[in-house]
Coordinates of C-alpha atoms in Angstrom, one line a residue:
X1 CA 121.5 141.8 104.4
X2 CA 122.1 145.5 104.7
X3 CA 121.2 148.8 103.0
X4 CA 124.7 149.1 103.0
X5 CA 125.4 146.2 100.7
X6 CA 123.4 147.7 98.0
X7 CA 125.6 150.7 96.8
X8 CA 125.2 153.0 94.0
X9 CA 127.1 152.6 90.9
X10 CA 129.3 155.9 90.5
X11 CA 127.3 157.5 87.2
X12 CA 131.4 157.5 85.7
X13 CA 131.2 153.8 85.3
X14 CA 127.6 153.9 84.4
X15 CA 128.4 155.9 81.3
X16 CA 131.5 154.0 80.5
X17 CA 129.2 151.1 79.9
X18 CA 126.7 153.2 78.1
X19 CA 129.6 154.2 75.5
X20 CA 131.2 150.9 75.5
X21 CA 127.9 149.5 74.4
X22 CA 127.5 152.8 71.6
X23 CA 130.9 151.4 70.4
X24 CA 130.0 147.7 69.9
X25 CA 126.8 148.9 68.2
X26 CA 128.8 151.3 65.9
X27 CA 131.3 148.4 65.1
X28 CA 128.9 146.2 64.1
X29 CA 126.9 149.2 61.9
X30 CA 129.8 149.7 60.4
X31 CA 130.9 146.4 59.2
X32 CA 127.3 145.9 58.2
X33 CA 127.5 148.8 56.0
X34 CA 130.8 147.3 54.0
X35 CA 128.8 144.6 52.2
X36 CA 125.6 145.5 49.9
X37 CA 122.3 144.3 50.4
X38 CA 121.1 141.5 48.6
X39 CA 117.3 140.9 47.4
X40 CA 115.9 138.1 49.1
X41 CA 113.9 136.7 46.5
X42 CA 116.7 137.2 43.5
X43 CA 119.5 136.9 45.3
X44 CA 121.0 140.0 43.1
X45 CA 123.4 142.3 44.9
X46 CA 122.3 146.0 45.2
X47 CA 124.9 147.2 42.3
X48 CA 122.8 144.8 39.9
X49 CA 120.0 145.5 40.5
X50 CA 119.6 148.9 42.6
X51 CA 118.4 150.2 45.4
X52 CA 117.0 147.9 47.7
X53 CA 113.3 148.0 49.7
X54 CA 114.1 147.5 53.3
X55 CA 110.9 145.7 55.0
X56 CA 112.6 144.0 58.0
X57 CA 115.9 145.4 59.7
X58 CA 117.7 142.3 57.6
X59 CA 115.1 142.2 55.4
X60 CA 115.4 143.5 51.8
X61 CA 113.8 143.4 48.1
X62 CA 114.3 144.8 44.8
X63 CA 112.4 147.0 43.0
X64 CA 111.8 144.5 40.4
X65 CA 110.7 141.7 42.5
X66 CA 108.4 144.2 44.9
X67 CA 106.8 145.1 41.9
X68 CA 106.3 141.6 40.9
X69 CA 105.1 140.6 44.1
X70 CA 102.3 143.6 43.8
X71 CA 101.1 142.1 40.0
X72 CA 100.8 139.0 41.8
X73 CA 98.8 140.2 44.4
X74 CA 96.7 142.5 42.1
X75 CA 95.7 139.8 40.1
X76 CA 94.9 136.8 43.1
X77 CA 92.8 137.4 46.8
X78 CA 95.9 137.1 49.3
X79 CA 94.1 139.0 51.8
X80 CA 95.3 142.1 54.0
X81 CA 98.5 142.8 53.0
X82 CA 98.2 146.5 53.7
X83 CA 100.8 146.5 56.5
X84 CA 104.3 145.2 54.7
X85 CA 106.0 146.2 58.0
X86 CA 105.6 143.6 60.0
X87 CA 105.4 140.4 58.5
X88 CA 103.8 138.4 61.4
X89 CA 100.2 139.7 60.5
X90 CA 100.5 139.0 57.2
X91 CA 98.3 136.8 55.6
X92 CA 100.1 134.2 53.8
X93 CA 97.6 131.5 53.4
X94 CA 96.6 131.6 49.7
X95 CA 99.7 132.5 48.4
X96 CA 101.0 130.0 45.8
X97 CA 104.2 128.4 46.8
X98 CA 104.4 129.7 49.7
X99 CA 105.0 126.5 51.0
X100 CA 109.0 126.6 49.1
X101 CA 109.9 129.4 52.0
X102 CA 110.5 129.1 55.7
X103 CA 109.3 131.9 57.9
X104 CA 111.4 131.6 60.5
X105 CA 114.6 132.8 57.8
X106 CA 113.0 135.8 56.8
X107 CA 114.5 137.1 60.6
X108 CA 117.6 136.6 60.1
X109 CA 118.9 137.8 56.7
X110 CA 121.2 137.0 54.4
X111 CA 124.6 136.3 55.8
X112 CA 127.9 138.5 55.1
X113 CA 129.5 135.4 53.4
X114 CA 127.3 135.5 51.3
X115 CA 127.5 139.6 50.5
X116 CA 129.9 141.3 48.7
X117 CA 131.3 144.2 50.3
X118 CA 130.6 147.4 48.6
X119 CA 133.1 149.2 45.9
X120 CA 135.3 152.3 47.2
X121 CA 134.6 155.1 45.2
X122 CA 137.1 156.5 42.6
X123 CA 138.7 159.2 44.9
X124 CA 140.0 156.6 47.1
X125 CA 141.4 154.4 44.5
X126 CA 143.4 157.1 43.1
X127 CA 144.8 157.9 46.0
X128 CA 145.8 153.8 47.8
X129 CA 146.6 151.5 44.5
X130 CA 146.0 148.1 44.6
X131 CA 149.3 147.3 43.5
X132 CA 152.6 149.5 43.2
X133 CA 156.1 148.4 41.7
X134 CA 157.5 149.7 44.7
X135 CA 155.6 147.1 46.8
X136 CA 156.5 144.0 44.6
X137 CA 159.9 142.2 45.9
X138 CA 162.5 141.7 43.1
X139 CA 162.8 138.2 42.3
X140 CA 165.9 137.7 44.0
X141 CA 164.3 139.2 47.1
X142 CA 161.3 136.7 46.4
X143 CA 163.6 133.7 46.6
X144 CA 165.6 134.5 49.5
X145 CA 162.2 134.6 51.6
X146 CA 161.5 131.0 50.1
X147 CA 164.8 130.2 51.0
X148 CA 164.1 130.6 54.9
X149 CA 160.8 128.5 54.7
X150 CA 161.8 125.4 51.3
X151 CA 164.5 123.5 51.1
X152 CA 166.1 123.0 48.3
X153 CA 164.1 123.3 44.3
X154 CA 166.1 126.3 43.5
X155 CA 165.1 126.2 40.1
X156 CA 161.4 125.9 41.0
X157 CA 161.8 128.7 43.6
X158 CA 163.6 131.3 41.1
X159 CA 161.2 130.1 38.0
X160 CA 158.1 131.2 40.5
X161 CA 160.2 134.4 41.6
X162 CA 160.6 136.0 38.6
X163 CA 157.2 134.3 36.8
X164 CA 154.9 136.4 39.8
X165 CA 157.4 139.4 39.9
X166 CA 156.6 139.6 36.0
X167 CA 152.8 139.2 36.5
X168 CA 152.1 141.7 39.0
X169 CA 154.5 144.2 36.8
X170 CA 151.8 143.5 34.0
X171 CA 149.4 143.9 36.2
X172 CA 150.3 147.3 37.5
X173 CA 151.4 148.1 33.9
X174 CA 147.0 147.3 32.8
X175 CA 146.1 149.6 35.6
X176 CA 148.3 152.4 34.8
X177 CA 147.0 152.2 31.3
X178 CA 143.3 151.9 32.2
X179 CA 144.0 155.0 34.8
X180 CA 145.6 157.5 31.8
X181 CA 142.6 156.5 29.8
X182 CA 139.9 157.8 32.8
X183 CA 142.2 161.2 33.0
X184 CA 142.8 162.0 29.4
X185 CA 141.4 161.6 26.3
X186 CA 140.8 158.9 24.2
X187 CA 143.6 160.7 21.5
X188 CA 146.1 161.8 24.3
X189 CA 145.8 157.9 25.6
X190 CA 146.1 156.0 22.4
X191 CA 149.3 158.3 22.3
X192 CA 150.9 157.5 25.3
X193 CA 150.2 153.6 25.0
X194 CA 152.6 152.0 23.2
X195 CA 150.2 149.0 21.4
X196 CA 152.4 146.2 23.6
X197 CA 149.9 144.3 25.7
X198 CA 151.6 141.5 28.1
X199 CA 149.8 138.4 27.9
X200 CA 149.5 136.7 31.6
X201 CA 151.9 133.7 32.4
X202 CA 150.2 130.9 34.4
X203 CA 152.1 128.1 35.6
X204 CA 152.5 124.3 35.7
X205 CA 154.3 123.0 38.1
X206 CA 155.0 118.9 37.9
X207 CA 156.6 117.1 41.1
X208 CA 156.4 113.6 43.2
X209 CA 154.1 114.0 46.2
X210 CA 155.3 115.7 49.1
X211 CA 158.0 117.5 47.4
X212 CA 157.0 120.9 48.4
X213 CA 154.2 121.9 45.8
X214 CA 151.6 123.4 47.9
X215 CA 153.7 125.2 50.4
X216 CA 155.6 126.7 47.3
X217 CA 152.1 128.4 46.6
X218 CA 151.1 129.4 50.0
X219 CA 154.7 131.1 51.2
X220 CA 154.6 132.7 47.9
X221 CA 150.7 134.5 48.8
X222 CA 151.8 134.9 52.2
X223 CA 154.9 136.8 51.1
X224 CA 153.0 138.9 48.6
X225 CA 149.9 139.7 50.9
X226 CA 147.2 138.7 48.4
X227 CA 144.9 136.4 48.5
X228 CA 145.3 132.7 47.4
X229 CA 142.7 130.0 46.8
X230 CA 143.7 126.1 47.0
X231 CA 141.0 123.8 45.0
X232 CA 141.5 120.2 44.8
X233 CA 140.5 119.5 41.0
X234 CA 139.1 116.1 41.6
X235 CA 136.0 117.8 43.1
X236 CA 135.7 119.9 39.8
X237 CA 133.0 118.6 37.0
X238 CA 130.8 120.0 34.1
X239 CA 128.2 122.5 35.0
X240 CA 125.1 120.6 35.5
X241 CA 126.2 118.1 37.2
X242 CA 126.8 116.7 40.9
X243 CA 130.3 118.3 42.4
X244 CA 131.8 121.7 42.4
X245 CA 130.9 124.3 39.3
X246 CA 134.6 125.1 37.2
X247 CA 133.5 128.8 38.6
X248 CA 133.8 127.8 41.9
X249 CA 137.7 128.0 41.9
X250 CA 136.9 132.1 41.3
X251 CA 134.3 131.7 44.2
X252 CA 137.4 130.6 47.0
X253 CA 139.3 133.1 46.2
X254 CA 136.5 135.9 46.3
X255 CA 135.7 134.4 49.9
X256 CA 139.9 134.4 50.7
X257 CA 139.0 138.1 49.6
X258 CA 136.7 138.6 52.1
X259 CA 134.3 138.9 49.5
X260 CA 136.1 141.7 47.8
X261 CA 136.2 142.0 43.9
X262 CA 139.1 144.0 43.5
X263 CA 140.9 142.0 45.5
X264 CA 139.9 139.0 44.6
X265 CA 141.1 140.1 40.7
X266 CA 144.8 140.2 41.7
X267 CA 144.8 137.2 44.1
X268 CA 146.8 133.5 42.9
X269 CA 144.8 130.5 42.4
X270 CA 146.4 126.8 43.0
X271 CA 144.4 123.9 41.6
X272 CA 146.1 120.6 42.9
X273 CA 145.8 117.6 41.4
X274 CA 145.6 118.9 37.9
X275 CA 146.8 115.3 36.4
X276 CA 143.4 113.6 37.4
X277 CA 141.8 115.5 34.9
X278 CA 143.9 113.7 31.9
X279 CA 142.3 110.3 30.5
X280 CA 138.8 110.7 31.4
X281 CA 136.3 111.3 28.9
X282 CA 133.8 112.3 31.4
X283 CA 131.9 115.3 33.1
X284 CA 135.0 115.4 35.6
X285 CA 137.9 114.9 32.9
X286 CA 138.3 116.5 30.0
X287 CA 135.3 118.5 29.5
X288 CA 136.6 120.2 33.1
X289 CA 139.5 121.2 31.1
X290 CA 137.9 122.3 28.1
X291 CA 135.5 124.1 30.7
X292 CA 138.8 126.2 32.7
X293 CA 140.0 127.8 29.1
X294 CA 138.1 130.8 29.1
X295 CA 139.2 131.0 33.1
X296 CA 143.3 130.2 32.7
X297 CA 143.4 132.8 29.5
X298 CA 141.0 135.5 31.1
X299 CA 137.9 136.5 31.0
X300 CA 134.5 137.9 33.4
X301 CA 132.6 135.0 34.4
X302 CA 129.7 134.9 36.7
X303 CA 130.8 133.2 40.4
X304 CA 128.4 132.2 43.6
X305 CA 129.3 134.5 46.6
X306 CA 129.6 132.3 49.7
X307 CA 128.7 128.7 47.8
X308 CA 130.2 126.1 45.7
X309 CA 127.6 126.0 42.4
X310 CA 125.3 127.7 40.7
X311 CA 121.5 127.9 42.2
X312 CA 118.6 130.1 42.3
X313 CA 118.9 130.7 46.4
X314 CA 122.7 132.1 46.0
X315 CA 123.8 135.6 44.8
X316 CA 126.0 135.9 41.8
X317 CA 128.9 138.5 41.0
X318 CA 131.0 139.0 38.0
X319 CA 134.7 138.9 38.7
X320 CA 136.9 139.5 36.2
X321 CA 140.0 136.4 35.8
X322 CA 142.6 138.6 33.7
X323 CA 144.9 139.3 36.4
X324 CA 144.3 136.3 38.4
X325 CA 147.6 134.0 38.3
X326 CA 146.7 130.6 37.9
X327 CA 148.9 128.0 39.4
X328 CA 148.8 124.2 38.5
X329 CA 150.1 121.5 40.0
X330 CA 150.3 117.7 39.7
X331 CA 152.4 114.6 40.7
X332 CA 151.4 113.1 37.1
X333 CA 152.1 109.2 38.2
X334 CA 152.9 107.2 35.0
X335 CA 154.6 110.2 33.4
X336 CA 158.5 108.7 33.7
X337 CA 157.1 105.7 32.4
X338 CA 156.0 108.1 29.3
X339 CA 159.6 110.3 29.3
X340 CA 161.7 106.6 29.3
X341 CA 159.9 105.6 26.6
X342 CA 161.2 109.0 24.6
X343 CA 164.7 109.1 25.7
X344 CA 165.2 105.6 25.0
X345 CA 163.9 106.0 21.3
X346 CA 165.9 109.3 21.0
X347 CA 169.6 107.0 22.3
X348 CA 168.8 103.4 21.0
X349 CA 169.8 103.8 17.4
X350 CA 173.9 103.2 16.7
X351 CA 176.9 101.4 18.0
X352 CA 176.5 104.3 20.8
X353 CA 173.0 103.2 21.9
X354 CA 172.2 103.4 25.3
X355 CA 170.7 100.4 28.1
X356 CA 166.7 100.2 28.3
X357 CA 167.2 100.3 32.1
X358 CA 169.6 103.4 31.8
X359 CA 166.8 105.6 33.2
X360 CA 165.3 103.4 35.8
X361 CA 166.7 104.2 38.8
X362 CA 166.6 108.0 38.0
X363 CA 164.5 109.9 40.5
X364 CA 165.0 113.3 38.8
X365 CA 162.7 111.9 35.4
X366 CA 160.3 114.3 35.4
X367 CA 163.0 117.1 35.1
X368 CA 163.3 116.5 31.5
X369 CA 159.3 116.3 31.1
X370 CA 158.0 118.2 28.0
X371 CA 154.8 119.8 26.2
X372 CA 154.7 116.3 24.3
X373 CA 155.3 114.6 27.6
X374 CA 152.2 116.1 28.9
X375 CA 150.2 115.6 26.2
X376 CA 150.2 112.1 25.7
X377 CA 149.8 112.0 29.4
X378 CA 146.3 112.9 28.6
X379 CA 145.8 116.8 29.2
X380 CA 144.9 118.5 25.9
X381 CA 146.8 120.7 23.8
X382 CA 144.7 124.2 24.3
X383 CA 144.6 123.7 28.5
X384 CA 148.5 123.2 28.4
X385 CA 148.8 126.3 26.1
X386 CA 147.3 128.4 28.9
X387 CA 150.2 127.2 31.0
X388 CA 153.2 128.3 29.7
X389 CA 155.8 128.1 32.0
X390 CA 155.9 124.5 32.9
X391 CA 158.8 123.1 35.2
X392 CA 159.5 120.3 37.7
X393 CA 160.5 119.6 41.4
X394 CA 163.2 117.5 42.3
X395 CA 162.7 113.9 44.5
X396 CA 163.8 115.0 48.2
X397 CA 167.0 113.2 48.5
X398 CA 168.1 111.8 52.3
X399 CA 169.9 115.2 53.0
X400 CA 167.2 117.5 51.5
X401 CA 164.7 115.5 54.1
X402 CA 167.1 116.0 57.3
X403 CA 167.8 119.8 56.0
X404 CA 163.6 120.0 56.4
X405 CA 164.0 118.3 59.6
X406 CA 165.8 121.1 61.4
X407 CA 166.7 124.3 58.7
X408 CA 163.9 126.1 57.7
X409 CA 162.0 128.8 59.8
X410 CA 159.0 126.8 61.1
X411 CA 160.9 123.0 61.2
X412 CA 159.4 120.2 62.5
X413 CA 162.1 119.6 65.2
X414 CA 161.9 123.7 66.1
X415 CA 158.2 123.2 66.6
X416 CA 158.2 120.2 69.0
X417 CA 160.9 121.9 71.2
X418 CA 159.1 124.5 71.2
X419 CA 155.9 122.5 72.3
X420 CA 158.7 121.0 75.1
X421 CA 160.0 124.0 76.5
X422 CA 156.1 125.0 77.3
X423 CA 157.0 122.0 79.7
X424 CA 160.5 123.2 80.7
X425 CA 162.0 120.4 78.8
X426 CA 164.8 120.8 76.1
X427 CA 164.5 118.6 73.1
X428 CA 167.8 117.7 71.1
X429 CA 168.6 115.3 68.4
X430 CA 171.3 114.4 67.2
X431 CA 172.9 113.8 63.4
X432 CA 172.3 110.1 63.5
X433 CA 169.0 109.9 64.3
X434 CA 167.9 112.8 62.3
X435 CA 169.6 110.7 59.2
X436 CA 167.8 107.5 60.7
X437 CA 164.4 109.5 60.7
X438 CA 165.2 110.2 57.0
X439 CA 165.7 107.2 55.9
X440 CA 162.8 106.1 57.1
X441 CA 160.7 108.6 55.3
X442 CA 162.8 107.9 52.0
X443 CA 161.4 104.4 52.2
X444 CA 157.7 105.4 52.9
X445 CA 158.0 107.3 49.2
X446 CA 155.5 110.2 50.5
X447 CA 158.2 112.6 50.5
X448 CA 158.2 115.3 53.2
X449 CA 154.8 114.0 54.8
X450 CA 156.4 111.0 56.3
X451 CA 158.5 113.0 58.4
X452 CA 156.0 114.4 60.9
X453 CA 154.2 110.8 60.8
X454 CA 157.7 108.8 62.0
X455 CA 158.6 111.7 64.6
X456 CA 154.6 111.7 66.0
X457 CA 155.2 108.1 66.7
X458 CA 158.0 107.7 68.5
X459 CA 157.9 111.0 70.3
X460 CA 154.0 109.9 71.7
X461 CA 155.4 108.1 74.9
X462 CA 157.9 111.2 75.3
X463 CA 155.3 113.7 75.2
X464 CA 152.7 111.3 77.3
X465 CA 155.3 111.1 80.1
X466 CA 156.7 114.5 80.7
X467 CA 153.7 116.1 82.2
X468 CA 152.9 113.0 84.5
X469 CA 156.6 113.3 86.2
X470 CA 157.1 115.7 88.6
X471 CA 161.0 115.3 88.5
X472 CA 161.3 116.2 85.0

């Protein structure tokens, strides 16, 4: 090997590096910076309890534990602890409990999931609003973006338009209010406000599984750009207990946030599976909904950042659920049953009465489904209170399943031609067999979720063979 393989590196490149490197370090300052530090020992952020002691570089303690931690060192022999610096020659032999924490942690910090990220000061909220009138699509506008991605419901689509077009105008009508009152006097504001105070509008929204409930709710937050948490409310039981704290629904949404609290307080919350709540006298039944009533109507309630329940080890925020929109949905099995039984008693009395069975081969029931309906389905009468606006999905009907097939933006056939022409191949189907596909799902009774399941299957040996030929 020759001197002449080793050449110098041109000091250009050499200092292109250097700053490339400044850069990354920068980034990561930066984002660093966005969250507040959190005391290690109370797990309070720094805006509760001030500014924080840093003894490590992702070390830090409050004023309030450090001074604790001195009292107990005052009064007990814990050896040298003169040098707070640097942990390692610290003598923590006969320190009580010392046993509860591992040393090998205290490196590495608290992660940023489980930070919040720090508040912008006034200046720059006055000048970027959260929300502007301006920015909120009209209802109309609202359903025609449904439109390209649902299929059919067009009364559930324009009862959600105009129900989240009239929250975030309440919304933005709070804030101007709260605004006027920083900038003017308490006279001069009491002036201006008018007394009328709009009282939020969460929904309920009843329909048979697979009928479009969930991707209602996550078009709608894409289309809005806020952020949305889905919670499965089986998981949900009484504080105290094993399973997910009722405050934990606030706590997915502040992480959909990205652990922003401003955010987080105009963001939409879904809670699926509402209807396994009603009937069960338990810690994951009723009391759950007695528990969510001071959440639905609005109110500041203590959350974990970054964890599912309340514990000594996790930090804790206050996030405000007034302007949070609250979503509910269920499939509510057994509720026709409950709306026969009414509709019959209402049309059984007179020469005119109608059959028993009139009703039994209607698919639509749960269209007619009422606040009574509900009730004596089990849910009780201050949770459904909270939900005003209640309304229904319709069953997905042959042609409603081969519209999905093929209509909307993302469709299951556009997606596997699309996966096809990655492989040069063009993918076609025609009428009959889309209608054949959609029978098939009818019969499965899982409404749109069958369709991907029958297409997966016969399309495996399709999809199996293409790559393998050459000729194709």
């Amino acid at each position: 090997m020759n001197n002449d393989d080793f050449k110098e590196v041109p000091d250009n490149i050499q200092d292109n590096n250097e700053e490339t490197t400044n850069n990354i370090d920068n980034t990561n300052d930066n984002k660093a910076n966005d969250y507040e530090d959190v005391c290690y020992i109370c797990r309070r952020p720094e805006s509760v309890a001030g500014k924080m002691i840093h003894i490590q570089p992702n070390l830090c303690i409050c004023n309030d534990c450090m001074q604790k931690t001195f009292d107990s060192m005052s009064n007990g022999n814990f050896g040298n602890f003169g040098n707070l610096g640097n942990i390692s020659n610290m003598d923590f032999g006969n320190m009580p409990n010392i046993s509860m924490i591992n040393l090998s942690d205290l490196t590495g910090g608290i992660p940023n999931s489980q930070k919040l990220k720090k508040k912008k000061p006034k200046e720059e909220k006055k000048v970027e609003p959260i929300l502007d009138i301006h920015s909120i699509p009209a209802p109309h506008r609202i359903k025609a973006s449904l439109d390209d991605y649902v299929v059919g419901q067009e009364h559930a689509k324009k009862v959600m338009s105009v129900a989240v077009y009239n929250h975030y105008k309440r919304v933005m009508a709070d804030n101007k209010h709260k605004a006027q009152e920083e900038n003017t006097t308490a006279k001069q504001a009491s002036n201006k406000y008018d007394g009328v105070e709009i009282e939020k509008s969460n929904m309920l929204m009843i329909g048979p599984t697979g009928s479009g409930k969930t991707y209602l709710v996550k078009t709608l937050a894409k289309l809005l750009d806020v952020p949305l948490a889905i919670t499965d409310a089986t998981s949900l039981t009484e504080a105290g207990y094993i399973g997910d704290d009722i405050e934990s629904v606030v706590s997915k949404l502040l992480a959909a946030a990205d652990n922003d609290v401003e955010r987080a307080e105009h963001g939409i919350i879904f809670i699926d599976e509402i209807d396994k709540l009603a009937n069960q006298r338990d810690v994951s039944g009723e009391s759950v909904q007695q528990g969510m009533l001071k959440l639905l109507e609005g109110s500041e309630v203590e959350v974990p950042v970054g964890a599912s329940s309340k514990n000594a080890m996790v930090p804790m925020t206050t996030v405000d659920t007034r302007n949070i929109l609250f979503i509910c949905g269920g499939a509510f099995p057994g509720l026709e049953d409950i709306i026969k039984e009414r509709l019959n008693k209402e049309a059984s009395i007179g020469f005119k009465a109608d059959l028993k069975d009139k009703y039994d081969g209607d698919e639509n029931l749960l269209m007619q489904a009422t606040v009574d309906d509900i009730r004596k389905f089990g849910m009780i009468p201050e949770f459904i209170g909270r939900l005003p606006i209640m309304f229904s999905l319709e069953a997905l009907t042959e042609d409603m399943l081969v519209k999905i097939l093929k209509e909307p933006k993302n469709a299951i056939i556009k997606q596997y031609q699309k996966l096809l022409e990655m492989d040069e191949v063009r993918l076609e189907f025609d009428d009959d067999a889309l209608y054949a596909i959609a029978k098939m799902a009818k019969e499965k009774k899982v409404g749109a979720r069958a369709l991907r399941a029958i297409i997966e299957d016969f399309m495996l040996d399709i999809m199996y063979e293409i790559p393998k030929d050459d000729n194709i």
